[in-house]
Amino acid sequence: MFLSIDVGNSNMVFGFYDPEQDRWTHQLRLPTRGDMVLTWLEKNIRLYMLENDLKASQVKAVGISCVVPVITKPLIKFVEAFFDKPVHLVHVKSQSQIRVNTKNPTEIGTDLLANAEAAFQIYQGPCIIVDFGTALTFSVINKKGELLGVNIVPGLETAIKSLFMHTAKLPEVKLELPSSAIGKDTVHAIQAGILYGFAGLVRGMLSSIRAEIPLEFKVIATGGLSAILTQLKEEFDVIDKELTLNGIKLIAEKNFKNNKA
Ligand SMILES: Nc1ncnc2c1ncn2[C@@H]1O[C@H](COP(=O)(O)OP(=O)(O)OP(=O)(O)O)[C@@H](O)[C@H]1O
Ligand SMILES: CC(C)(CO)[C@@H](O)C(=O)NCCC(=O)O
Ligand SMILES: [K+]
């Protein structure tokens, strides 16, 4: 099995890939905490693996993307000790098919690098990746595999939390699509504002990108909330919730192979 670990700002996902079944058979999702205690992490992983009949020895290699710097080092140390297998941390200098063509390539999030690698290898050709996580990001890749740039917007949950935190009277609402765009009570008003508003934002961003670069882009959506904006179905060629896990795996495997040779 291959283990991809995707540490985002809200959640970390441990994805177990079984090459025989050619799929991610298990995914453990844990909250990301800057003050994470390693015994807590170990307890959760042990319990999950026990419940799912997974053995540490089945994991043959590990790839990690982490966009929360305080977690990176302790996580690698833990993973090396726990699995005792090769570990690759995705970074901008990892060998990959993607070339980052931005002003400061080192500042790019490794989750976006992983997304780009998977999208370019799996779906091929120029693409725009829309990732609905803590941040809503758009990554633009041309037909040569150059990552031309990124847009970053607050994600849907982040926007909802921000309204709740910065107002006296607005409640924290569930992310549910109301039947009409004009809100008839406060909860409806926020849900309509966020869900209809973000649908418009995504359409607008895609059209601005296409206006600047008129390529035949495939649009690939990922992230847990990619399916919630059902109005956007026509905008997306593919919804691939495992894009980041796949990209981490592709990059890690390429780097293991080339380092052995
Ligand atoms: N397997 C899942 N089970 C339950 N909820 C999920 C699952 N996948 C996604 N979600 C929901 O979708 C949201 C977005 O998930 P995603 O992993 O894309 O980003 P995130 O974890 O919120 O952000 P980040 O990756 O920046 O930490 C989650 O907060 C959760 O509400
Ligand atoms: C944009 C996020 C937060 C998305 O997870 C992450 O990729 C990140 O922290 N990136 C650093 C900035 C950049 O990607 O340009
Ligand atoms: K993510």
PDB file of C-alpha atoms and ligand atoms in Angstrom:
ATOM      1  CA  MET A   1       0.000   0.000   0.000  1.00  0.00           C
ATOM      2  CA  PHE A   2       0.995   3.590  -0.581  1.00  0.00           C
ATOM      3  CA  LEU A   3       0.176   6.202   2.051  1.00  0.00           C
ATOM      4  CA  SER A   4      -0.461   9.802   0.963  1.00  0.00           C
ATOM      5  CA  ILE A   5      -0.752  12.360   3.744  1.00  0.00           C
ATOM      6  CA  ASP A   6      -2.356  15.684   2.821  1.00  0.00           C
ATOM      7  CA  VAL A   7      -2.092  18.200   5.659  1.00  0.00           C
ATOM      8  CA  GLY A   8      -4.359  21.171   4.964  1.00  0.00           C
ATOM      9  CA  ASN A   9      -5.179  24.124   7.204  1.00  0.00           C
ATOM     10  CA  SER A  10      -8.403  22.518   8.521  1.00  0.00           C
ATOM     11  CA  ASN A  11      -7.959  18.776   8.043  1.00  0.00           C
ATOM     12  CA  MET A  12      -5.285  16.188   7.480  1.00  0.00           C
ATOM     13  CA  VAL A  13      -6.149  13.240   5.283  1.00  0.00           C
ATOM     14  CA  PHE A  14      -4.322   9.908   5.469  1.00  0.00           C
ATOM     15  CA  GLY A  15      -5.102   8.085   2.218  1.00  0.00           C
ATOM     16  CA  PHE A  16      -4.235   4.388   1.813  1.00  0.00           C
ATOM     17  CA  TYR A  17      -3.866   3.276  -1.793  1.00  0.00           C
ATOM     18  CA  ASP A  18      -4.047  -0.404  -2.686  1.00  0.00           C
ATOM     19  CA  PRO A  19      -2.214  -1.050  -5.996  1.00  0.00           C
ATOM     20  CA  GLU A  20      -4.046  -4.359  -6.502  1.00  0.00           C
ATOM     21  CA  GLN A  21      -7.436  -2.696  -6.390  1.00  0.00           C
ATOM     22  CA  ASP A  22      -6.008   0.468  -7.967  1.00  0.00           C
ATOM     23  CA  ARG A  23      -7.908   2.737  -5.591  1.00  0.00           C
ATOM     24  CA  TRP A  24      -7.798   4.616  -2.309  1.00  0.00           C
ATOM     25  CA  THR A  25      -9.390   1.994  -0.109  1.00  0.00           C
ATOM     26  CA  HIS A  26      -9.150   3.919   3.175  1.00  0.00           C
ATOM     27  CA  GLN A  27      -9.100   7.590   4.125  1.00  0.00           C
ATOM     28  CA  LEU A  28      -8.627   8.834   7.667  1.00  0.00           C
ATOM     29  CA  ARG A  29      -9.545  12.482   8.192  1.00  0.00           C
ATOM     30  CA  LEU A  30      -8.288  14.243  11.327  1.00  0.00           C
ATOM     31  CA  PRO A  31      -8.485  17.922  12.283  1.00  0.00           C
ATOM     32  CA  THR A  32      -5.297  19.925  11.742  1.00  0.00           C
ATOM     33  CA  ARG A  33      -3.967  21.463  14.940  1.00  0.00           C
ATOM     34  CA  GLY A  34      -0.829  23.565  15.150  1.00  0.00           C
ATOM     35  CA  ASP A  35      -0.371  22.301  18.728  1.00  0.00           C
ATOM     36  CA  MET A  36      -0.819  18.671  17.673  1.00  0.00           C
ATOM     37  CA  VAL A  37       0.479  16.185  20.206  1.00  0.00           C
ATOM     38  CA  LEU A  38       2.152  13.205  18.551  1.00  0.00           C
ATOM     39  CA  THR A  39       0.712  10.719  21.049  1.00  0.00           C
ATOM     40  CA  TRP A  40      -2.775  11.894  19.995  1.00  0.00           C
ATOM     41  CA  LEU A  41      -1.882  11.374  16.326  1.00  0.00           C
ATOM     42  CA  GLU A  42      -0.395   7.961  17.007  1.00  0.00           C
ATOM     43  CA  LYS A  43      -3.435   6.876  19.025  1.00  0.00           C
ATOM     44  CA  ASN A  44      -5.812   7.907  16.225  1.00  0.00           C
ATOM     45  CA  ILE A  45      -3.782   6.223  13.492  1.00  0.00           C
ATOM     46  CA  ARG A  46      -3.347   3.027  15.503  1.00  0.00           C
ATOM     47  CA  LEU A  47      -7.041   2.848  16.287  1.00  0.00           C
ATOM     48  CA  TYR A  48      -8.078   3.537  12.675  1.00  0.00           C
ATOM     49  CA  MET A  49      -5.680   0.941  11.300  1.00  0.00           C
ATOM     50  CA  LEU A  50      -6.784  -1.618  13.862  1.00  0.00           C
ATOM     51  CA  GLU A  51     -10.472  -1.033  13.102  1.00  0.00           C
ATOM     52  CA  ASN A  52      -9.806  -1.358   9.377  1.00  0.00           C
ATOM     53  CA  ASP A  53      -7.480  -4.315   9.584  1.00  0.00           C
ATOM     54  CA  LEU A  54      -4.528  -2.352   8.197  1.00  0.00           C
ATOM     55  CA  LYS A  55      -0.994  -3.185   9.279  1.00  0.00           C
ATOM     56  CA  ALA A  56       1.883  -0.720   9.337  1.00  0.00           C
ATOM     57  CA  SER A  57       3.983  -3.292   7.467  1.00  0.00           C
ATOM     58  CA  GLN A  58       1.537  -3.184   4.506  1.00  0.00           C
ATOM     59  CA  VAL A  59       2.534   0.437   3.857  1.00  0.00           C
ATOM     60  CA  LYS A  60       5.519   0.357   1.491  1.00  0.00           C
ATOM     61  CA  ALA A  61       6.127   4.078   1.019  1.00  0.00           C
ATOM     62  CA  VAL A  62       4.754   7.428   2.139  1.00  0.00           C
ATOM     63  CA  GLY A  63       4.272  10.796   0.431  1.00  0.00           C
ATOM     64  CA  ILE A  64       3.462  13.948   2.379  1.00  0.00           C
ATOM     65  CA  SER A  65       2.181  17.394   1.453  1.00  0.00           C
ATOM     66  CA  CYS A  66       1.936  19.811   4.345  1.00  0.00           C
ATOM     67  CA  VAL A  67       0.902  23.467   4.087  1.00  0.00           C
ATOM     68  CA  VAL A  68       1.112  24.032   7.857  1.00  0.00           C
ATOM     69  CA  PRO A  69       4.849  24.500   8.547  1.00  0.00           C
ATOM     70  CA  VAL A  70       4.809  23.821  12.325  1.00  0.00           C
ATOM     71  CA  ILE A  71       3.458  20.336  11.639  1.00  0.00           C
ATOM     72  CA  THR A  72       5.891  19.262   8.915  1.00  0.00           C
ATOM     73  CA  LYS A  73       8.937  18.187  10.944  1.00  0.00           C
ATOM     74  CA  PRO A  74       7.180  16.388  13.797  1.00  0.00           C
ATOM     75  CA  LEU A  75       4.903  14.618  11.292  1.00  0.00           C
ATOM     76  CA  ILE A  76       7.839  13.338   9.206  1.00  0.00           C
ATOM     77  CA  LYS A  77       9.618  12.173  12.340  1.00  0.00           C
ATOM     78  CA  PHE A  78       6.520  10.330  13.500  1.00  0.00           C
ATOM     79  CA  VAL A  79       5.844   8.729  10.101  1.00  0.00           C
ATOM     80  CA  GLU A  80       9.450   7.560   9.736  1.00  0.00           C
ATOM     81  CA  ALA A  81       9.363   5.956  13.164  1.00  0.00           C
ATOM     82  CA  PHE A  82       5.879   4.464  12.799  1.00  0.00           C
ATOM     83  CA  PHE A  83       6.144   2.951   9.300  1.00  0.00           C
ATOM     84  CA  ASP A  84       9.925   2.671   8.870  1.00  0.00           C
ATOM     85  CA  LYS A  85       9.545   3.082   5.073  1.00  0.00           C
ATOM     86  CA  PRO A  86      10.779   5.655   2.534  1.00  0.00           C
ATOM     87  CA  VAL A  87       9.081   9.039   2.982  1.00  0.00           C
ATOM     88  CA  HIS A  88       8.987  11.811   0.388  1.00  0.00           C
ATOM     89  CA  LEU A  89       7.952  15.318   1.399  1.00  0.00           C
ATOM     90  CA  VAL A  90       6.563  17.133  -1.637  1.00  0.00           C
ATOM     91  CA  HIS A  91       8.367  20.439  -2.205  1.00  0.00           C
ATOM     92  CA  VAL A  92       8.842  22.776  -5.132  1.00  0.00           C
ATOM     93  CA  LYS A  93      12.115  21.075  -6.089  1.00  0.00           C
ATOM     94  CA  SER A  94      10.566  17.574  -6.133  1.00  0.00           C
ATOM     95  CA  GLN A  95      10.940  16.062  -9.581  1.00  0.00           C
ATOM     96  CA  SER A  96       7.622  16.296 -11.385  1.00  0.00           C
ATOM     97  CA  GLN A  97       6.063  17.034 -14.748  1.00  0.00           C
ATOM     98  CA  ILE A  98       5.017  20.478 -13.559  1.00  0.00           C
ATOM     99  CA  ARG A  99       7.214  23.535 -13.861  1.00  0.00           C
ATOM    100  CA  VAL A 100       6.189  26.413 -11.647  1.00  0.00           C
ATOM    101  CA  ASN A 101       6.231  29.573 -13.728  1.00  0.00           C
ATOM    102  CA  THR A 102       5.449  32.215 -11.097  1.00  0.00           C
ATOM    103  CA  LYS A 103       7.403  35.036  -9.466  1.00  0.00           C
ATOM    104  CA  ASN A 104       8.312  33.113  -6.290  1.00  0.00           C
ATOM    105  CA  PRO A 105       7.975  29.383  -7.000  1.00  0.00           C
ATOM    106  CA  THR A 106       9.025  28.434  -3.452  1.00  0.00           C
ATOM    107  CA  GLU A 107       5.963  30.060  -1.885  1.00  0.00           C
ATOM    108  CA  ILE A 108       3.462  27.867  -3.686  1.00  0.00           C
ATOM    109  CA  GLY A 109       1.467  25.413  -1.550  1.00  0.00           C
ATOM    110  CA  THR A 110       2.541  21.802  -2.032  1.00  0.00           C
ATOM    111  CA  ASP A 111      -1.131  20.733  -2.131  1.00  0.00           C
ATOM    112  CA  LEU A 112      -1.449  22.881  -5.256  1.00  0.00           C
ATOM    113  CA  LEU A 113       1.691  21.269  -6.705  1.00  0.00           C
ATOM    114  CA  ALA A 114       0.216  17.834  -6.046  1.00  0.00           C
ATOM    115  CA  ASN A 115      -3.101  18.858  -7.615  1.00  0.00           C
ATOM    116  CA  ALA A 116      -1.273  20.160 -10.672  1.00  0.00           C
ATOM    117  CA  GLU A 117       0.784  16.997 -11.108  1.00  0.00           C
ATOM    118  CA  ALA A 118      -2.266  14.724 -10.860  1.00  0.00           C
ATOM    119  CA  ALA A 119      -4.439  16.871 -13.122  1.00  0.00           C
ATOM    120  CA  PHE A 120      -1.755  17.167 -15.789  1.00  0.00           C
ATOM    121  CA  GLN A 121      -0.886  13.457 -15.744  1.00  0.00           C
ATOM    122  CA  ILE A 122      -4.391  12.059 -15.434  1.00  0.00           C
ATOM    123  CA  TYR A 123      -6.466  14.490 -17.505  1.00  0.00           C
ATOM    124  CA  GLN A 124      -3.674  15.870 -19.748  1.00  0.00           C
ATOM    125  CA  GLY A 125      -3.516  19.149 -21.593  1.00  0.00           C
ATOM    126  CA  PRO A 126      -4.212  22.639 -20.300  1.00  0.00           C
ATOM    127  CA  CYS A 127      -6.344  22.704 -17.172  1.00  0.00           C
ATOM    128  CA  ILE A 128      -7.743  24.846 -14.420  1.00  0.00           C
ATOM    129  CA  ILE A 129      -7.974  23.173 -11.017  1.00  0.00           C
ATOM    130  CA  VAL A 130     -10.563  24.508  -8.617  1.00  0.00           C
ATOM    131  CA  ASP A 131      -9.888  23.298  -5.049  1.00  0.00           C
ATOM    132  CA  PHE A 132     -12.616  23.860  -2.447  1.00  0.00           C
ATOM    133  CA  GLY A 133     -10.740  23.671   0.868  1.00  0.00           C
ATOM    134  CA  THR A 134     -10.136  26.177   3.676  1.00  0.00           C
ATOM    135  CA  ALA A 135      -9.123  28.395   0.788  1.00  0.00           C
ATOM    136  CA  LEU A 136     -10.830  28.201  -2.603  1.00  0.00           C
ATOM    137  CA  THR A 137      -8.012  28.102  -5.129  1.00  0.00           C
ATOM    138  CA  PHE A 138      -7.741  28.168  -8.909  1.00  0.00           C
ATOM    139  CA  SER A 139      -4.534  26.845 -10.485  1.00  0.00           C
ATOM    140  CA  VAL A 140      -3.851  27.433 -14.174  1.00  0.00           C
ATOM    141  CA  ILE A 141      -1.722  24.962 -16.154  1.00  0.00           C
ATOM    142  CA  ASN A 142      -0.875  25.226 -19.838  1.00  0.00           C
ATOM    143  CA  LYS A 143      -0.339  22.399 -22.325  1.00  0.00           C
ATOM    144  CA  LYS A 144       3.389  22.196 -21.526  1.00  0.00           C
ATOM    145  CA  GLY A 145       2.711  21.503 -17.858  1.00  0.00           C
ATOM    146  CA  GLU A 146       3.671  24.972 -16.679  1.00  0.00           C
ATOM    147  CA  LEU A 147       1.791  26.141 -13.599  1.00  0.00           C
ATOM    148  CA  LEU A 148       1.173  29.725 -14.719  1.00  0.00           C
ATOM    149  CA  GLY A 149      -0.428  31.025 -11.555  1.00  0.00           C
ATOM    150  CA  VAL A 150      -2.955  30.657  -8.783  1.00  0.00           C
ATOM    151  CA  ASN A 151      -5.936  32.554  -7.354  1.00  0.00           C
ATOM    152  CA  ILE A 152      -6.762  32.315  -3.663  1.00  0.00           C
ATOM    153  CA  VAL A 153     -10.166  33.186  -2.198  1.00  0.00           C
ATOM    154  CA  PRO A 154     -11.603  32.349   1.247  1.00  0.00           C
ATOM    155  CA  GLY A 155     -13.286  28.939   1.087  1.00  0.00           C
ATOM    156  CA  LEU A 156     -17.024  28.566   1.694  1.00  0.00           C
ATOM    157  CA  GLU A 157     -16.700  27.387   5.310  1.00  0.00           C
ATOM    158  CA  THR A 158     -14.061  30.052   5.950  1.00  0.00           C
ATOM    159  CA  ALA A 159     -16.403  32.749   4.624  1.00  0.00           C
ATOM    160  CA  ILE A 160     -19.271  31.486   6.778  1.00  0.00           C
ATOM    161  CA  LYS A 161     -17.058  31.378   9.895  1.00  0.00           C
ATOM    162  CA  SER A 162     -15.721  34.825   9.181  1.00  0.00           C
ATOM    163  CA  LEU A 163     -19.229  36.342   9.021  1.00  0.00           C
ATOM    164  CA  PHE A 164     -20.133  34.653  12.296  1.00  0.00           C
ATOM    165  CA  MET A 165     -16.923  35.793  14.012  1.00  0.00           C
ATOM    166  CA  HIS A 166     -17.036  39.394  12.843  1.00  0.00           C
ATOM    167  CA  THR A 167     -20.688  40.221  13.486  1.00  0.00           C
ATOM    168  CA  ALA A 168     -22.880  40.430  16.582  1.00  0.00           C
ATOM    169  CA  LYS A 169     -26.048  38.948  15.111  1.00  0.00           C
ATOM    170  CA  LEU A 170     -25.144  36.589  12.316  1.00  0.00           C
ATOM    171  CA  PRO A 171     -25.288  32.887  13.208  1.00  0.00           C
ATOM    172  CA  GLU A 172     -22.995  30.149  11.905  1.00  0.00           C
ATOM    173  CA  VAL A 173     -25.080  28.406   9.250  1.00  0.00           C
ATOM    174  CA  LYS A 174     -24.917  25.008   7.605  1.00  0.00           C
ATOM    175  CA  LEU A 175     -23.726  24.850   4.029  1.00  0.00           C
ATOM    176  CA  GLU A 176     -27.007  24.016   2.322  1.00  0.00           C
ATOM    177  CA  LEU A 177     -28.259  25.328  -0.995  1.00  0.00           C
ATOM    178  CA  PRO A 178     -31.543  27.194  -0.456  1.00  0.00           C
ATOM    179  CA  SER A 179     -34.219  26.977  -3.134  1.00  0.00           C
ATOM    180  CA  SER A 180     -34.119  30.689  -3.902  1.00  0.00           C
ATOM    181  CA  ALA A 181     -31.409  33.346  -4.191  1.00  0.00           C
ATOM    182  CA  ILE A 182     -33.319  36.032  -2.274  1.00  0.00           C
ATOM    183  CA  GLY A 183     -33.028  35.287   1.445  1.00  0.00           C
ATOM    184  CA  LYS A 184     -36.262  35.294   3.473  1.00  0.00           C
ATOM    185  CA  ASP A 185     -34.636  35.021   6.906  1.00  0.00           C
ATOM    186  CA  THR A 186     -31.132  35.465   8.249  1.00  0.00           C
ATOM    187  CA  VAL A 187     -30.044  31.856   7.831  1.00  0.00           C
ATOM    188  CA  HIS A 188     -31.481  31.736   4.316  1.00  0.00           C
ATOM    189  CA  ALA A 189     -29.838  35.094   3.530  1.00  0.00           C
ATOM    190  CA  ILE A 190     -26.382  33.801   4.463  1.00  0.00           C
ATOM    191  CA  GLN A 191     -26.844  30.431   2.768  1.00  0.00           C
ATOM    192  CA  ALA A 192     -28.058  32.111  -0.410  1.00  0.00           C
ATOM    193  CA  GLY A 193     -25.287  34.699  -0.258  1.00  0.00           C
ATOM    194  CA  ILE A 194     -22.573  32.091   0.152  1.00  0.00           C
ATOM    195  CA  LEU A 195     -23.860  29.372  -2.180  1.00  0.00           C
ATOM    196  CA  TYR A 196     -25.254  31.495  -5.022  1.00  0.00           C
ATOM    197  CA  GLY A 197     -22.476  34.033  -4.495  1.00  0.00           C
ATOM    198  CA  PHE A 198     -19.650  31.496  -4.691  1.00  0.00           C
ATOM    199  CA  ALA A 199     -21.199  29.883  -7.770  1.00  0.00           C
ATOM    200  CA  GLY A 200     -20.997  33.294  -9.415  1.00  0.00           C
ATOM    201  CA  LEU A 201     -17.470  33.793  -8.129  1.00  0.00           C
ATOM    202  CA  VAL A 202     -16.308  30.516  -9.640  1.00  0.00           C
ATOM    203  CA  ARG A 203     -17.951  31.299 -13.005  1.00  0.00           C
ATOM    204  CA  GLY A 204     -16.494  34.794 -12.971  1.00  0.00           C
ATOM    205  CA  MET A 205     -12.994  33.614 -12.081  1.00  0.00           C
ATOM    206  CA  LEU A 206     -13.046  30.953 -14.812  1.00  0.00           C
ATOM    207  CA  SER A 207     -14.163  33.488 -17.375  1.00  0.00           C
ATOM    208  CA  SER A 208     -11.496  36.027 -16.302  1.00  0.00           C
ATOM    209  CA  ILE A 209      -8.795  33.354 -16.598  1.00  0.00           C
ATOM    210  CA  ARG A 210     -10.048  32.325 -20.055  1.00  0.00           C
ATOM    211  CA  ALA A 211     -10.127  35.975 -21.132  1.00  0.00           C
ATOM    212  CA  GLU A 212      -6.420  36.277 -20.249  1.00  0.00           C
ATOM    213  CA  ILE A 213      -5.384  32.903 -21.677  1.00  0.00           C
ATOM    214  CA  PRO A 214      -7.645  31.588 -24.406  1.00  0.00           C
ATOM    215  CA  LEU A 215      -6.796  27.882 -24.143  1.00  0.00           C
ATOM    216  CA  GLU A 216      -9.145  24.896 -24.283  1.00  0.00           C
ATOM    217  CA  PHE A 217      -8.933  24.304 -20.538  1.00  0.00           C
ATOM    218  CA  LYS A 218     -10.297  21.243 -18.825  1.00  0.00           C
ATOM    219  CA  VAL A 219     -11.749  22.337 -15.508  1.00  0.00           C
ATOM    220  CA  ILE A 220     -11.110  19.923 -12.663  1.00  0.00           C
ATOM    221  CA  ALA A 221     -12.795  20.458  -9.321  1.00  0.00           C
ATOM    222  CA  THR A 222     -11.548  18.924  -6.093  1.00  0.00           C
ATOM    223  CA  GLY A 223     -11.988  19.323  -2.343  1.00  0.00           C
ATOM    224  CA  GLY A 224     -14.831  18.103  -0.190  1.00  0.00           C
ATOM    225  CA  LEU A 225     -17.141  20.942  -1.125  1.00  0.00           C
ATOM    226  CA  SER A 226     -16.696  20.635  -4.874  1.00  0.00           C
ATOM    227  CA  ALA A 227     -19.993  18.800  -5.194  1.00  0.00           C
ATOM    228  CA  ILE A 228     -22.049  21.160  -3.045  1.00  0.00           C
ATOM    229  CA  LEU A 229     -22.349  23.876  -5.687  1.00  0.00           C
ATOM    230  CA  THR A 230     -24.627  21.811  -7.881  1.00  0.00           C
ATOM    231  CA  GLN A 231     -25.281  24.857 -10.086  1.00  0.00           C
ATOM    232  CA  LEU A 232     -21.685  24.559 -11.264  1.00  0.00           C
ATOM    233  CA  LYS A 233     -22.019  21.068 -12.750  1.00  0.00           C
ATOM    234  CA  GLU A 234     -21.703  22.398 -16.290  1.00  0.00           C
ATOM    235  CA  GLU A 235     -18.542  24.351 -15.468  1.00  0.00           C
ATOM    236  CA  PHE A 236     -16.572  21.291 -14.348  1.00  0.00           C
ATOM    237  CA  ASP A 237     -15.335  18.595 -16.711  1.00  0.00           C
ATOM    238  CA  VAL A 238     -14.398  16.390 -13.767  1.00  0.00           C
ATOM    239  CA  ILE A 239     -14.912  16.316 -10.002  1.00  0.00           C
ATOM    240  CA  ASP A 240     -12.026  14.350  -8.531  1.00  0.00           C
ATOM    241  CA  LYS A 241     -11.973  14.265  -4.742  1.00  0.00           C
ATOM    242  CA  GLU A 242      -8.755  12.253  -4.716  1.00  0.00           C
ATOM    243  CA  LEU A 243      -6.731  14.634  -6.864  1.00  0.00           C
ATOM    244  CA  THR A 244      -4.395  15.769  -4.070  1.00  0.00           C
ATOM    245  CA  LEU A 245      -3.814  12.229  -2.753  1.00  0.00           C
ATOM    246  CA  ASN A 246      -3.046  11.089  -6.317  1.00  0.00           C
ATOM    247  CA  GLY A 247      -0.671  13.973  -6.953  1.00  0.00           C
ATOM    248  CA  ILE A 248       1.263  13.322  -3.736  1.00  0.00           C
ATOM    249  CA  LYS A 249       1.589   9.660  -4.772  1.00  0.00           C
ATOM    250  CA  LEU A 250       2.694  10.479  -8.331  1.00  0.00           C
ATOM    251  CA  ILE A 251       5.338  12.958  -7.174  1.00  0.00           C
ATOM    252  CA  ALA A 252       6.628  10.723  -4.367  1.00  0.00           C
ATOM    253  CA  GLU A 253       6.905   7.669  -6.636  1.00  0.00           C
ATOM    254  CA  LYS A 254       8.758   9.634  -9.293  1.00  0.00           C
ATOM    255  CA  ASN A 255      11.237  10.853  -6.692  1.00  0.00           C
ATOM    256  CA  PHE A 256      11.786   7.414  -5.118  1.00  0.00           C
ATOM    257  CA  LYS A 257      12.436   5.929  -8.555  1.00  0.00           C
ATOM    258  CA  ASN A 258      14.868   8.604  -9.701  1.00  0.00           C
ATOM    259  CA  ASN A 259      16.797   8.578  -6.442  1.00  0.00           C
ATOM    260  CA  LYS A 260      17.383   4.838  -6.685  1.00  0.00           C
ATOM    261  CA  ALA A 261      18.681   4.996 -10.267  1.00  0.00           C
TER     262      ALA A 261
HETATM  263  N1  LIG B   1     -14.672  12.321   3.422  1.00  0.00           N
HETATM  264  C1  LIG B   1     -15.340  13.357   3.960  1.00  0.00           C
HETATM  265  N2  LIG B   1     -16.153  13.161   4.980  1.00  0.00           N
HETATM  266  C2  LIG B   1     -16.823  14.193   5.510  1.00  0.00           C
HETATM  267  N3  LIG B   1     -16.740  15.450   5.110  1.00  0.00           N
HETATM  268  C3  LIG B   1     -15.940  15.694   4.117  1.00  0.00           C
HETATM  269  C4  LIG B   1     -15.185  14.671   3.477  1.00  0.00           C
HETATM  270  N4  LIG B   1     -14.457  15.227   2.523  1.00  0.00           N
HETATM  271  C5  LIG B   1     -14.744  16.512   2.577  1.00  0.00           C
HETATM  272  N5  LIG B   1     -15.644  16.817   3.519  1.00  0.00           N
HETATM  273  C6  LIG B   1     -16.219  18.141   3.799  1.00  0.00           C
HETATM  274  O1  LIG B   1     -15.717  19.025   2.869  1.00  0.00           O
HETATM  275  C7  LIG B   1     -14.977  20.055   3.508  1.00  0.00           C
HETATM  276  C8  LIG B   1     -13.802  20.386   2.619  1.00  0.00           C
HETATM  277  O2  LIG B   1     -12.875  19.321   2.632  1.00  0.00           O
HETATM  278  P1  LIG B   1     -11.442  19.438   2.028  1.00  0.00           P
HETATM  279  O3  LIG B   1     -10.659  18.280   2.482  1.00  0.00           O
HETATM  280  O4  LIG B   1     -11.537  19.692   0.593  1.00  0.00           O
HETATM  281  O5  LIG B   1     -10.899  20.739   2.614  1.00  0.00           O
HETATM  282  P2  LIG B   1     -10.694  21.129   4.133  1.00  0.00           P
HETATM  283  O6  LIG B   1     -10.263  19.939   4.878  1.00  0.00           O
HETATM  284  O7  LIG B   1     -11.899  21.865   4.628  1.00  0.00           O
HETATM  285  O8  LIG B   1      -9.579  22.192   3.926  1.00  0.00           O
HETATM  286  P3  LIG B   1      -7.997  21.997   3.945  1.00  0.00           P
HETATM  287  O9  LIG B   1      -7.668  20.940   2.944  1.00  0.00           O
HETATM  288  O10 LIG B   1      -7.577  23.351   3.558  1.00  0.00           O
HETATM  289  O11 LIG B   1      -7.682  21.594   5.329  1.00  0.00           O
HETATM  290  C9  LIG B   1     -14.634  19.530   4.871  1.00  0.00           C
HETATM  291  O12 LIG B   1     -14.480  20.525   5.836  1.00  0.00           O
HETATM  292  C10 LIG B   1     -15.836  18.653   5.160  1.00  0.00           C
HETATM  293  O13 LIG B   1     -16.890  19.476   5.633  1.00  0.00           O
HETATM  294  C1  LIG B   2      -3.588  28.290  -0.569  1.00  0.00           C
HETATM  295  C2  LIG B   2      -3.496  27.132   0.417  1.00  0.00           C
HETATM  296  C3  LIG B   2      -3.873  27.605   1.806  1.00  0.00           C
HETATM  297  C4  LIG B   2      -4.515  26.072  -0.037  1.00  0.00           C
HETATM  298  O1  LIG B   2      -4.485  24.965   0.796  1.00  0.00           O
HETATM  299  C5  LIG B   2      -2.072  26.497   0.415  1.00  0.00           C
HETATM  300  O2  LIG B   2      -1.782  25.981  -0.840  1.00  0.00           O
HETATM  301  C6  LIG B   2      -1.014  27.495   0.814  1.00  0.00           C
HETATM  302  O3  LIG B   2      -0.824  27.767   1.963  1.00  0.00           O
HETATM  303  N1  LIG B   2      -0.304  28.060  -0.203  1.00  0.00           N
HETATM  304  C7  LIG B   2       0.720  29.026  -0.059  1.00  0.00           C
HETATM  305  C8  LIG B   2       0.552  30.184  -1.003  1.00  0.00           C
HETATM  306  C9  LIG B   2       0.439  29.827  -2.468  1.00  0.00           C
HETATM  307  O4  LIG B   2       0.087  28.708  -2.803  1.00  0.00           O
HETATM  308  O5  LIG B   2       0.716  30.689  -3.333  1.00  0.00           O
HETATM  309  K     K B   3      -7.523  19.916   0.603  1.00  0.00           K
END
